[in-house]
N, CA, C and O atoms as CSV, one atom per row, in Angstrom:
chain,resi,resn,atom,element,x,y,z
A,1,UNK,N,N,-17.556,-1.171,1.512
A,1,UNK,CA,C,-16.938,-2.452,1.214
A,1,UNK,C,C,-16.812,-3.221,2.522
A,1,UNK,O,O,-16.542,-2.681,3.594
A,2,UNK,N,N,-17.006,-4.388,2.370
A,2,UNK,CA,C,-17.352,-5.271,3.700
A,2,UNK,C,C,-15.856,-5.949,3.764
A,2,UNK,O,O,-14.881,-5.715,3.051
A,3,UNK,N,N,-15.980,-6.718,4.682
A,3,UNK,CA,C,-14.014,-7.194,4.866
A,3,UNK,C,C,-14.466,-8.419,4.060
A,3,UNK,O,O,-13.297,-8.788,3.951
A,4,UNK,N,N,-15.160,-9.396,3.383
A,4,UNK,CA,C,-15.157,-10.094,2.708
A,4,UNK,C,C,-14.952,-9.181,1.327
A,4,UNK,O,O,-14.309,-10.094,0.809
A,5,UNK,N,N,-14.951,-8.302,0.438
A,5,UNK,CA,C,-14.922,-7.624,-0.517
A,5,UNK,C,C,-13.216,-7.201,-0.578
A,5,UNK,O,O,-12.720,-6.785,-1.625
A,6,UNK,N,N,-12.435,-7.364,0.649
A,6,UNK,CA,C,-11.239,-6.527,0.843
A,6,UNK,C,C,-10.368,-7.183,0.071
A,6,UNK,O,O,-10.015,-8.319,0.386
A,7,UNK,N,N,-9.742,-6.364,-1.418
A,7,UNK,CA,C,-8.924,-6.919,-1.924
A,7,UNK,C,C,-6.987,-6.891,-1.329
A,7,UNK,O,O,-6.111,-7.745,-1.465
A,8,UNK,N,N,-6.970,-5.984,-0.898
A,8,UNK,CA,C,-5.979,-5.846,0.023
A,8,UNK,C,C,-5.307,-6.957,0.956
A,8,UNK,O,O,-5.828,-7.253,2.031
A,9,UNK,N,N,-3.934,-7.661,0.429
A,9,UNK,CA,C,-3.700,-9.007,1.091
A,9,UNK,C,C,-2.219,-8.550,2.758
A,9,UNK,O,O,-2.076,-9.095,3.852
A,10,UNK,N,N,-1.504,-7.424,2.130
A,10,UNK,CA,C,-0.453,-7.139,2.673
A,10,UNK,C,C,-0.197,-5.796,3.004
A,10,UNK,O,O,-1.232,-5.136,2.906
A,11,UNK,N,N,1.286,-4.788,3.543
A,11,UNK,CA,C,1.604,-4.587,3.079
A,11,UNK,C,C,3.356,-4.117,2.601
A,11,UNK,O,O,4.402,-4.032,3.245
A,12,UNK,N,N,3.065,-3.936,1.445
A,12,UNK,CA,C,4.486,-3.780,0.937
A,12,UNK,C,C,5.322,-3.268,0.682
A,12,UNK,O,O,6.241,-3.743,0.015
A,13,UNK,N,N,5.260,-1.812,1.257
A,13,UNK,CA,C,6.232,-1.134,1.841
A,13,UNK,C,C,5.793,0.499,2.530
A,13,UNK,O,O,4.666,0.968,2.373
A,14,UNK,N,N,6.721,1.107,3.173
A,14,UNK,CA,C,6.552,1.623,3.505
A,14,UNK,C,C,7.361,2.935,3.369
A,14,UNK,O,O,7.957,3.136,4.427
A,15,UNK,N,N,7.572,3.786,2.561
A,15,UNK,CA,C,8.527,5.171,1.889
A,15,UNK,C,C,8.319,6.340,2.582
A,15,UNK,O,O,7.319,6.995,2.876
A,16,UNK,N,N,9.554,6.452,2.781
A,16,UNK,CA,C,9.839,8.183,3.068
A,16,UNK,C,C,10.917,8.724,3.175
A,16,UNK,O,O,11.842,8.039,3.610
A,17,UNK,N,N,11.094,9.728,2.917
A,17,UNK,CA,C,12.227,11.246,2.554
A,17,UNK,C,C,12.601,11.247,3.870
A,17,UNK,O,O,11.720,11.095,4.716
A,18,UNK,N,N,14.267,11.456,4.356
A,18,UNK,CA,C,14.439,11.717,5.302
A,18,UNK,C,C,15.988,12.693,5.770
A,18,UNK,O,O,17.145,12.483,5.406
A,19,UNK,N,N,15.600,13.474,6.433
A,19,UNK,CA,C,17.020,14.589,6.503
A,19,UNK,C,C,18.284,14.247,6.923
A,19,UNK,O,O,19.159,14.998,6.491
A,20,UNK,N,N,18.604,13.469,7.535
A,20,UNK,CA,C,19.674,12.550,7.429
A,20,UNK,C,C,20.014,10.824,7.496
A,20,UNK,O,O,20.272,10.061,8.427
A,21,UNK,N,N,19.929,10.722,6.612
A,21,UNK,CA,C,19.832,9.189,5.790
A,21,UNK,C,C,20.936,8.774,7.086
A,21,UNK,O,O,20.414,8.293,8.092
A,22,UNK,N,N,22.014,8.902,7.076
A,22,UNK,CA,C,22.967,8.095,8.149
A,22,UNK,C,C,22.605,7.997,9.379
A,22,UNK,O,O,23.162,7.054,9.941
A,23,UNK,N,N,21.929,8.559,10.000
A,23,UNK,CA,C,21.452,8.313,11.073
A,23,UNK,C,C,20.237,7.520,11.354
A,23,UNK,O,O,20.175,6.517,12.064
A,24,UNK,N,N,19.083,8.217,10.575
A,24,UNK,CA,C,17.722,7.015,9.714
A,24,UNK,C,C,18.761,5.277,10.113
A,24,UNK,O,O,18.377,4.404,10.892
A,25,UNK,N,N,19.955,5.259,9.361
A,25,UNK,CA,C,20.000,4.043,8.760
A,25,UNK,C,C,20.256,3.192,10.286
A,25,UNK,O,O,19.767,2.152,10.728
A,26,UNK,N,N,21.457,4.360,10.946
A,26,UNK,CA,C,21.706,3.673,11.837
A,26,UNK,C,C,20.839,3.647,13.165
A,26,UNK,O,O,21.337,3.111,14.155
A,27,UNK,N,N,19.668,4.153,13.234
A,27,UNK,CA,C,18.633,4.139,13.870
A,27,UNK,C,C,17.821,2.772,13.212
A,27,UNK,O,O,17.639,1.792,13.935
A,28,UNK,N,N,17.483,2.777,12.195
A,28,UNK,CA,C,16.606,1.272,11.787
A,28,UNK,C,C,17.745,-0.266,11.865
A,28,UNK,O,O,17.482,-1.435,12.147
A,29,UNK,N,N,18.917,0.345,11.512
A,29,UNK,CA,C,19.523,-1.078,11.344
A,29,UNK,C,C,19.996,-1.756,13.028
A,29,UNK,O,O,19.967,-2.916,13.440
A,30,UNK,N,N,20.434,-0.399,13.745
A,30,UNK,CA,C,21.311,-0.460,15.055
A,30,UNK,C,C,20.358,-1.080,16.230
A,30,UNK,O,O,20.493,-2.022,17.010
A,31,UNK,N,N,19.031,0.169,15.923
A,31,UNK,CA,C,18.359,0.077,17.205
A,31,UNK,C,C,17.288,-1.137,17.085
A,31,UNK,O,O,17.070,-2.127,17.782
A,32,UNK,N,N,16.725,-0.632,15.910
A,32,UNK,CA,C,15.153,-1.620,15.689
A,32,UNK,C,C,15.574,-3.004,15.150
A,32,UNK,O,O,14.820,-3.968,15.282
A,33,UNK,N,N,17.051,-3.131,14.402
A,33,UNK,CA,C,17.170,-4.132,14.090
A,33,UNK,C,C,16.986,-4.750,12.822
A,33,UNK,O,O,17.277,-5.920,12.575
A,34,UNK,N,N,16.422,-3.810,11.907
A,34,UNK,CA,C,16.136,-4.057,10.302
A,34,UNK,C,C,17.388,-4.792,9.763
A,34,UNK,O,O,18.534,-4.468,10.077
A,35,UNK,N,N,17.116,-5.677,9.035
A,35,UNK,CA,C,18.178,-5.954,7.931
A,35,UNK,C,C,18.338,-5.440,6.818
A,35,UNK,O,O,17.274,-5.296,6.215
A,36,UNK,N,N,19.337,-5.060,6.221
A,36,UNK,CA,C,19.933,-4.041,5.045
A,36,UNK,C,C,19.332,-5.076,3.862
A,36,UNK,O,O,19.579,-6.280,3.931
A,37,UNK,N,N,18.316,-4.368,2.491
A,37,UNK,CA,C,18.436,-5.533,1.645
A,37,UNK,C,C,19.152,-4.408,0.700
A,37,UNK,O,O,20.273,-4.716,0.294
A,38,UNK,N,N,18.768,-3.472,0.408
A,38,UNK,CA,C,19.467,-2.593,-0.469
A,38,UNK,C,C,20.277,-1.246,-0.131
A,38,UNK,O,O,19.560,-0.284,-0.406
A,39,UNK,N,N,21.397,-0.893,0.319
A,39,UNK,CA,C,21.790,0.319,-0.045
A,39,UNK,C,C,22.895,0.941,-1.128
A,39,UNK,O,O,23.942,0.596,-1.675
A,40,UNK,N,N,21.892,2.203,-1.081
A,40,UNK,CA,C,22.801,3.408,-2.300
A,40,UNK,C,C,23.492,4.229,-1.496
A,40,UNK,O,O,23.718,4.126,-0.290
A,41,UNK,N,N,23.928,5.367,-2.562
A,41,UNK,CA,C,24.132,6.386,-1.940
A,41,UNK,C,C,23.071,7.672,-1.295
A,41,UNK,O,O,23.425,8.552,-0.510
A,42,UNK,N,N,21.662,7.474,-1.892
A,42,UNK,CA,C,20.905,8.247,-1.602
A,42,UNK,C,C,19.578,7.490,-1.269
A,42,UNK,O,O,18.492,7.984,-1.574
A,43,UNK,N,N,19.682,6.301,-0.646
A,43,UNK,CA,C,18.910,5.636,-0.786
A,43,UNK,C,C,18.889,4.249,0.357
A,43,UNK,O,O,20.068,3.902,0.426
A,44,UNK,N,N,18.147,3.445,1.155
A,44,UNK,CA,C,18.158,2.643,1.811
A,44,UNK,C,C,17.083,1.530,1.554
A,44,UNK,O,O,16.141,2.085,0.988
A,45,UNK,N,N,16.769,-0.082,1.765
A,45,UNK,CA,C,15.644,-0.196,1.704
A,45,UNK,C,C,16.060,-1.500,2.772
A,45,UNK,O,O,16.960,-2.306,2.534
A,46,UNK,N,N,15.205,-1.507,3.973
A,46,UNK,CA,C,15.452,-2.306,4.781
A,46,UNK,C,C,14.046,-3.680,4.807
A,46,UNK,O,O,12.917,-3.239,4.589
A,47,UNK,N,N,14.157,-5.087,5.038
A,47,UNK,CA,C,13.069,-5.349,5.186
A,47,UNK,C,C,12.595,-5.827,6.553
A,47,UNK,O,O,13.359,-6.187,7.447
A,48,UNK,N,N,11.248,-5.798,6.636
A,48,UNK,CA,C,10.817,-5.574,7.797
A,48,UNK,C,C,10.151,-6.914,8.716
A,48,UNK,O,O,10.367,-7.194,9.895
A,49,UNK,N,N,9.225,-7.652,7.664
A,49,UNK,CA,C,9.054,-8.791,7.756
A,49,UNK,C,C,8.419,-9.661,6.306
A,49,UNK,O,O,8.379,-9.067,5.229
A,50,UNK,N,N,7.984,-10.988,6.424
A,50,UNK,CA,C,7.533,-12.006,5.053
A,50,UNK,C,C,6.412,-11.157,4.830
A,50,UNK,O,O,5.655,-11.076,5.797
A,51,UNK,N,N,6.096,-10.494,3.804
A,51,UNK,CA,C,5.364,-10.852,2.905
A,51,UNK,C,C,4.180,-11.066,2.283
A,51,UNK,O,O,4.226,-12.295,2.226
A,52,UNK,N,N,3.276,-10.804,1.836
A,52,UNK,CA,C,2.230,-11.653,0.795
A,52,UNK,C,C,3.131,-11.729,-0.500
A,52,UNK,O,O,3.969,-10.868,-0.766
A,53,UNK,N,N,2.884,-12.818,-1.264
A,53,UNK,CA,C,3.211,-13.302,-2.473
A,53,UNK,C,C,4.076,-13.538,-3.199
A,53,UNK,O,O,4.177,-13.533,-4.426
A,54,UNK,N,N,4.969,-13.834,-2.102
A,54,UNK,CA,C,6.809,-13.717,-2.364
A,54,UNK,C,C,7.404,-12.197,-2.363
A,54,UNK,O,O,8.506,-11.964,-2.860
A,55,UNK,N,N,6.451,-10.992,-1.661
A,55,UNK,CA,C,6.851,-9.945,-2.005
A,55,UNK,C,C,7.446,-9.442,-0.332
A,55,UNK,O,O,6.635,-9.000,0.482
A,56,UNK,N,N,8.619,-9.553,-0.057
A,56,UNK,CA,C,9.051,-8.851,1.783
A,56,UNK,C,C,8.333,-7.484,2.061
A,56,UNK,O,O,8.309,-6.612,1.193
A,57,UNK,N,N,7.762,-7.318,3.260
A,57,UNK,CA,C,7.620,-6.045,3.654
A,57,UNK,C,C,8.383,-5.045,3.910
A,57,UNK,O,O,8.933,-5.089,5.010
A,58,UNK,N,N,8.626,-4.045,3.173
A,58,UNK,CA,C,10.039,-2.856,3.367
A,58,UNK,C,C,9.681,-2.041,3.967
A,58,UNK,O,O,8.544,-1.894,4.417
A,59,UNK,N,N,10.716,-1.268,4.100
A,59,UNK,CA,C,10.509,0.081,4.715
A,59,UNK,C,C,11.957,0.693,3.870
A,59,UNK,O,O,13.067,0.163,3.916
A,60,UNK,N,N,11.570,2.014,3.066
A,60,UNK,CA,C,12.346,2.583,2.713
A,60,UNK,C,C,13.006,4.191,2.707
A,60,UNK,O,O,12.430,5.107,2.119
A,61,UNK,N,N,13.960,4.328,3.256
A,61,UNK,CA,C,14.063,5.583,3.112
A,61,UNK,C,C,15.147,6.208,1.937
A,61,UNK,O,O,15.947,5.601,1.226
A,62,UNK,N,N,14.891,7.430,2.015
A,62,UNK,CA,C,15.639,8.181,0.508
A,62,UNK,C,C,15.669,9.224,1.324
A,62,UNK,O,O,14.822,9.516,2.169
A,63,UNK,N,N,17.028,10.000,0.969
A,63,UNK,CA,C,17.719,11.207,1.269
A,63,UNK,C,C,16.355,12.462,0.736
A,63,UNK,O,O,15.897,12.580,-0.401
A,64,UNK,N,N,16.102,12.988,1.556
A,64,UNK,CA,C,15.232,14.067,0.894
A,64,UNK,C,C,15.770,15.291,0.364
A,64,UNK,O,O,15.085,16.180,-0.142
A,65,UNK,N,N,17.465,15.314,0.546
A,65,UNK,CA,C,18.055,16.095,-0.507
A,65,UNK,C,C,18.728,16.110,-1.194
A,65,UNK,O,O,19.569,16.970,-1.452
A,66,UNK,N,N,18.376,14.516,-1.963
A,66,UNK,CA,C,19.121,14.136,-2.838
A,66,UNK,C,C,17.922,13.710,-4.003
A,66,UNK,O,O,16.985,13.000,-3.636
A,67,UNK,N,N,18.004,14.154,-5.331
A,67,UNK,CA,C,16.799,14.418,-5.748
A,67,UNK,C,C,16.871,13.324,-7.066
A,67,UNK,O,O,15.764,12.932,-7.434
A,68,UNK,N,N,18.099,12.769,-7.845
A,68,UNK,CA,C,18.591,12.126,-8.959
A,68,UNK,C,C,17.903,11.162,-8.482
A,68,UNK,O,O,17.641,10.645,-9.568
A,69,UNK,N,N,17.342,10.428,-7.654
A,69,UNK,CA,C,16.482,9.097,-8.106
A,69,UNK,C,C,15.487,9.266,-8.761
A,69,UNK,O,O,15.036,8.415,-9.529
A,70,UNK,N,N,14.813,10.780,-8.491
A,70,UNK,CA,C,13.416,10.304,-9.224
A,70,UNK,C,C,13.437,11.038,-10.054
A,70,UNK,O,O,12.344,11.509,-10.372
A,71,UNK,N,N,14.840,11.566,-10.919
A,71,UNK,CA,C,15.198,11.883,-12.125
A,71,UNK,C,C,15.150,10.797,-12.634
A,71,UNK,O,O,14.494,10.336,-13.568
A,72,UNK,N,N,16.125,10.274,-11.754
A,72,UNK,CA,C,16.814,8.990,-12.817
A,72,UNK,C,C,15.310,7.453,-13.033
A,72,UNK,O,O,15.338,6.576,-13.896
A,73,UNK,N,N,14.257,7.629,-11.987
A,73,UNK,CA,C,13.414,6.339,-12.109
A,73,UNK,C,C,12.187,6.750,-13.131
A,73,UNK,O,O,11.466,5.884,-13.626
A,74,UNK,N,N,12.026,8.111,-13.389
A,74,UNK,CA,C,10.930,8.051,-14.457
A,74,UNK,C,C,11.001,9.454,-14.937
A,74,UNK,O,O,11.330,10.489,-14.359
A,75,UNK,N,N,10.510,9.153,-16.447
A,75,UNK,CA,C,10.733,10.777,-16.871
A,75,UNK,C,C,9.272,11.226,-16.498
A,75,UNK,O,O,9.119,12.355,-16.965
A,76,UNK,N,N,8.217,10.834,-15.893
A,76,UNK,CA,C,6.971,10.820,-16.054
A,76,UNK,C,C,6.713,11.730,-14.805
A,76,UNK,O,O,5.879,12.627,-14.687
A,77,UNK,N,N,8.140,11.030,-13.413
A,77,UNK,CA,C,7.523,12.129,-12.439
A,77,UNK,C,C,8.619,13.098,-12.468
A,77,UNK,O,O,9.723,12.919,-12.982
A,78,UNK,N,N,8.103,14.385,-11.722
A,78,UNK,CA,C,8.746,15.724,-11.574
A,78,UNK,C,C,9.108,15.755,-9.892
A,78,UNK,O,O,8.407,15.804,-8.882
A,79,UNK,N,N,10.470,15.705,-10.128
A,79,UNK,CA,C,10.844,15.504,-8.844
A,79,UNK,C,C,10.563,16.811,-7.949
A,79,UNK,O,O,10.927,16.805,-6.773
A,80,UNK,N,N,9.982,17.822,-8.445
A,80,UNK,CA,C,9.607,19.436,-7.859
A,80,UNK,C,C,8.614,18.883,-7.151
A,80,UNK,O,O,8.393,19.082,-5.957
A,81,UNK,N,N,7.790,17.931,-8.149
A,81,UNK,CA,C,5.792,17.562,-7.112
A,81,UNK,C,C,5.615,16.231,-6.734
A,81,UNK,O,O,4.613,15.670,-6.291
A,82,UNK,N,N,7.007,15.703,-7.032
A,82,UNK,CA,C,6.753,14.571,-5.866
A,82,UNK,C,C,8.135,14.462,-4.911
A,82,UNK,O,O,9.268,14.945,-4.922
A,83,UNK,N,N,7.193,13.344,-3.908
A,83,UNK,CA,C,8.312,13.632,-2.420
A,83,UNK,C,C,8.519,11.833,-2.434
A,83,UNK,O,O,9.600,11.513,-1.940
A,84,UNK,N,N,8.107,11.260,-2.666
A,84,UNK,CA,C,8.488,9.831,-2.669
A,84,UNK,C,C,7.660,9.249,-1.359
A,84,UNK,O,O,7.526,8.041,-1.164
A,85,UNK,N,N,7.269,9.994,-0.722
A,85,UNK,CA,C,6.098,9.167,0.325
A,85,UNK,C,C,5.273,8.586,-0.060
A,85,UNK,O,O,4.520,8.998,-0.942
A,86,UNK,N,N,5.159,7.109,0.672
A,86,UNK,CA,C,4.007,6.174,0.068
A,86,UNK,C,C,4.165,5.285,0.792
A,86,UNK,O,O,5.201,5.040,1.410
A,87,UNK,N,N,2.464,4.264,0.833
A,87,UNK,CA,C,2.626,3.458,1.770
A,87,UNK,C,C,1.757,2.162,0.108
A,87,UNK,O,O,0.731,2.129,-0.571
A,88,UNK,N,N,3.292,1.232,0.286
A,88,UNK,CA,C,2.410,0.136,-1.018
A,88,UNK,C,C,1.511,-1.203,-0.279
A,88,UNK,O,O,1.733,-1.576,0.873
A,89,UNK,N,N,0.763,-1.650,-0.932
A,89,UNK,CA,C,-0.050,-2.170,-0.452
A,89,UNK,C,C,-0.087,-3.410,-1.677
A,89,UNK,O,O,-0.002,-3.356,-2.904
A,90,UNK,N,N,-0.307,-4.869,-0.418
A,90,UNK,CA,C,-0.319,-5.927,-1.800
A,90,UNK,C,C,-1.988,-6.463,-2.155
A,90,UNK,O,O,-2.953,-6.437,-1.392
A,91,UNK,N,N,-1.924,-6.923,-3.526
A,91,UNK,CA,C,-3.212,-7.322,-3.959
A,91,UNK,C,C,-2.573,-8.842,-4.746
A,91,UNK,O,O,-1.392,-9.177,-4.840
A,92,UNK,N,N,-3.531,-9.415,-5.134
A,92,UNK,CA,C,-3.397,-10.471,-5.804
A,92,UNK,C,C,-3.205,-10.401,-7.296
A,92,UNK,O,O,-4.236,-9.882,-7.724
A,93,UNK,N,N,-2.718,-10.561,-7.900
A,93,UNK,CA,C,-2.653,-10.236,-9.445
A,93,UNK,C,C,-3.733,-10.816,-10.049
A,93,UNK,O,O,-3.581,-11.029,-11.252
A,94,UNK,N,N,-4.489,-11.045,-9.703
A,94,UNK,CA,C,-5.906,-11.763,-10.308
A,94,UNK,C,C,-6.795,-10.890,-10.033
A,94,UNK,O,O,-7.818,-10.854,-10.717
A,95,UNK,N,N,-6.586,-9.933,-8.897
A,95,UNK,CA,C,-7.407,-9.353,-8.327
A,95,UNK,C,C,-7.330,-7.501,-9.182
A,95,UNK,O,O,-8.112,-6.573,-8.977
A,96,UNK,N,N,-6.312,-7.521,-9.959
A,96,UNK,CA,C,-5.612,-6.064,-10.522
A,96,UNK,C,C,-6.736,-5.357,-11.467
A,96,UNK,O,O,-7.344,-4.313,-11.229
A,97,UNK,N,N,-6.838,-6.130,-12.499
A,97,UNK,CA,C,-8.160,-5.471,-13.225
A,97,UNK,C,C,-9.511,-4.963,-12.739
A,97,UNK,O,O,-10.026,-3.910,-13.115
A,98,UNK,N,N,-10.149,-6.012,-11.668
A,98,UNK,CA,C,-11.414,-5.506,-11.034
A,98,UNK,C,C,-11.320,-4.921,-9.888
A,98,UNK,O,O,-12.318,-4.843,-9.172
A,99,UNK,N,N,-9.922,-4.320,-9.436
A,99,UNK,CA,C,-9.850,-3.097,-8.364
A,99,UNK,C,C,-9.474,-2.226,-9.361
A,99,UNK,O,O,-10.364,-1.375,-9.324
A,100,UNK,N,N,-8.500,-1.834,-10.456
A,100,UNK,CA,C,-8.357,-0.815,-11.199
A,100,UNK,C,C,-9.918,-0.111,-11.668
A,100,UNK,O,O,-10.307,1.056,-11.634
A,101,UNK,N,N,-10.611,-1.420,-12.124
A,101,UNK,CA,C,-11.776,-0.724,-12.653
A,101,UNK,C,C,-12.505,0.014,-11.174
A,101,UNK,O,O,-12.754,1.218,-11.116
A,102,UNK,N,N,-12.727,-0.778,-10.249
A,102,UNK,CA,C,-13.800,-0.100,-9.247
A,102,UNK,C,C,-12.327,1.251,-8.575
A,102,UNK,O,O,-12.704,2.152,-7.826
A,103,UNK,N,N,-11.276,1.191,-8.853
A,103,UNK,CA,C,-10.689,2.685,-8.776
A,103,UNK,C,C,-11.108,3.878,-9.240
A,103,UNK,O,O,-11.384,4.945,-8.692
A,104,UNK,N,N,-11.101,3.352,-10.770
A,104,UNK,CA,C,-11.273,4.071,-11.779
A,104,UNK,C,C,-12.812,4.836,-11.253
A,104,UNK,O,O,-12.985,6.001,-10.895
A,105,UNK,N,N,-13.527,4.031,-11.328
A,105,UNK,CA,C,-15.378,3.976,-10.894
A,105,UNK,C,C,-15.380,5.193,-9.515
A,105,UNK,O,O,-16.191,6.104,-9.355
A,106,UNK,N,N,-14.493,4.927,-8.862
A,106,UNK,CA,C,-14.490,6.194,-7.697
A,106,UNK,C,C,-13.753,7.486,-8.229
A,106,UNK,O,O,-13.132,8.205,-7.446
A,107,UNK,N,N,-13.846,7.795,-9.729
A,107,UNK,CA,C,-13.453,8.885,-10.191
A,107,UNK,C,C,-11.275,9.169,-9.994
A,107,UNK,O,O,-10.507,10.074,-10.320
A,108,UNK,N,N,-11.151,8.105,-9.452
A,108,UNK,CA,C,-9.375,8.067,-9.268
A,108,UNK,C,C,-8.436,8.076,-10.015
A,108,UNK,O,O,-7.823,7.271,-9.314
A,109,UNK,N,N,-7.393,8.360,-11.245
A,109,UNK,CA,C,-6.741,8.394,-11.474
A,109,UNK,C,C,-5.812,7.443,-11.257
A,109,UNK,O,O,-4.781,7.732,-10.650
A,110,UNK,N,N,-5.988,6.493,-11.608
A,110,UNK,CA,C,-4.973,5.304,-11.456
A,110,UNK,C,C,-3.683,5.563,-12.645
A,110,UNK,O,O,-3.860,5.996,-13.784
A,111,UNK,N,N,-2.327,5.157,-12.012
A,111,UNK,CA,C,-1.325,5.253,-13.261
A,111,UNK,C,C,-0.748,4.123,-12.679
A,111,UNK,O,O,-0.826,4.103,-11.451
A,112,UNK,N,N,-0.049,2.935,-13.349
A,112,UNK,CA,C,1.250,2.134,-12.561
A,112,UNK,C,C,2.567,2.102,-13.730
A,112,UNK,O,O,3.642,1.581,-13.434
């Protein structure tokens, strides 16, 4: 795929599990300077900078031993085989169907 082909506009966040969330927080908010847009109790989501498509760039962290979010966000995942690491990435919503399909086409397993 050539960089004219690149459907990829942003991206939009950035996830991970971490062994002590209070310190994480006060390391991103204290030192680096993040602004707080969401916190839980097991959970943080700071943003980082604007955006593609009205969507902020995050960075999020989650307690990695605290496991009820991804009870509580889908019955679909098993919080045993997943860890919540991920890096999201923005596309154009025009652009969703003919990257799902050429996903699909590289044998991938797409779910959203």
């Amino acid at each position: 795929m050539n960089g004219s082909d690149r459907r990829i506009r942003g991206l939009g966040e950035v996830s991970i599990r971490v062994n002590d969330l209070a310190a994480m927080c006060a390391f991103y908010e204290d030192v680096v300077g993040l602004e707080v847009l969401r916190r839980e109790e097991s959970y943080v989501f700071f943003a980082i900078a604007e955006g593609y498509g009205g969507h902020s760039q995050n960075l999020a962290l989650f307690d990695a031993g605290e496991r009820t979010f991804l009870q509580r966000k889908s019955e679909t995942l098993s919080s045993n085989q997943s860890t919540l690491h991920h890096i999201a990435l923005n596309i154009d919503l025009e652009d969703y169907e003919s990257e799902l399909t050429r996903l699909q086409g590289l044998g991938l397993d797409v779910r959203s």
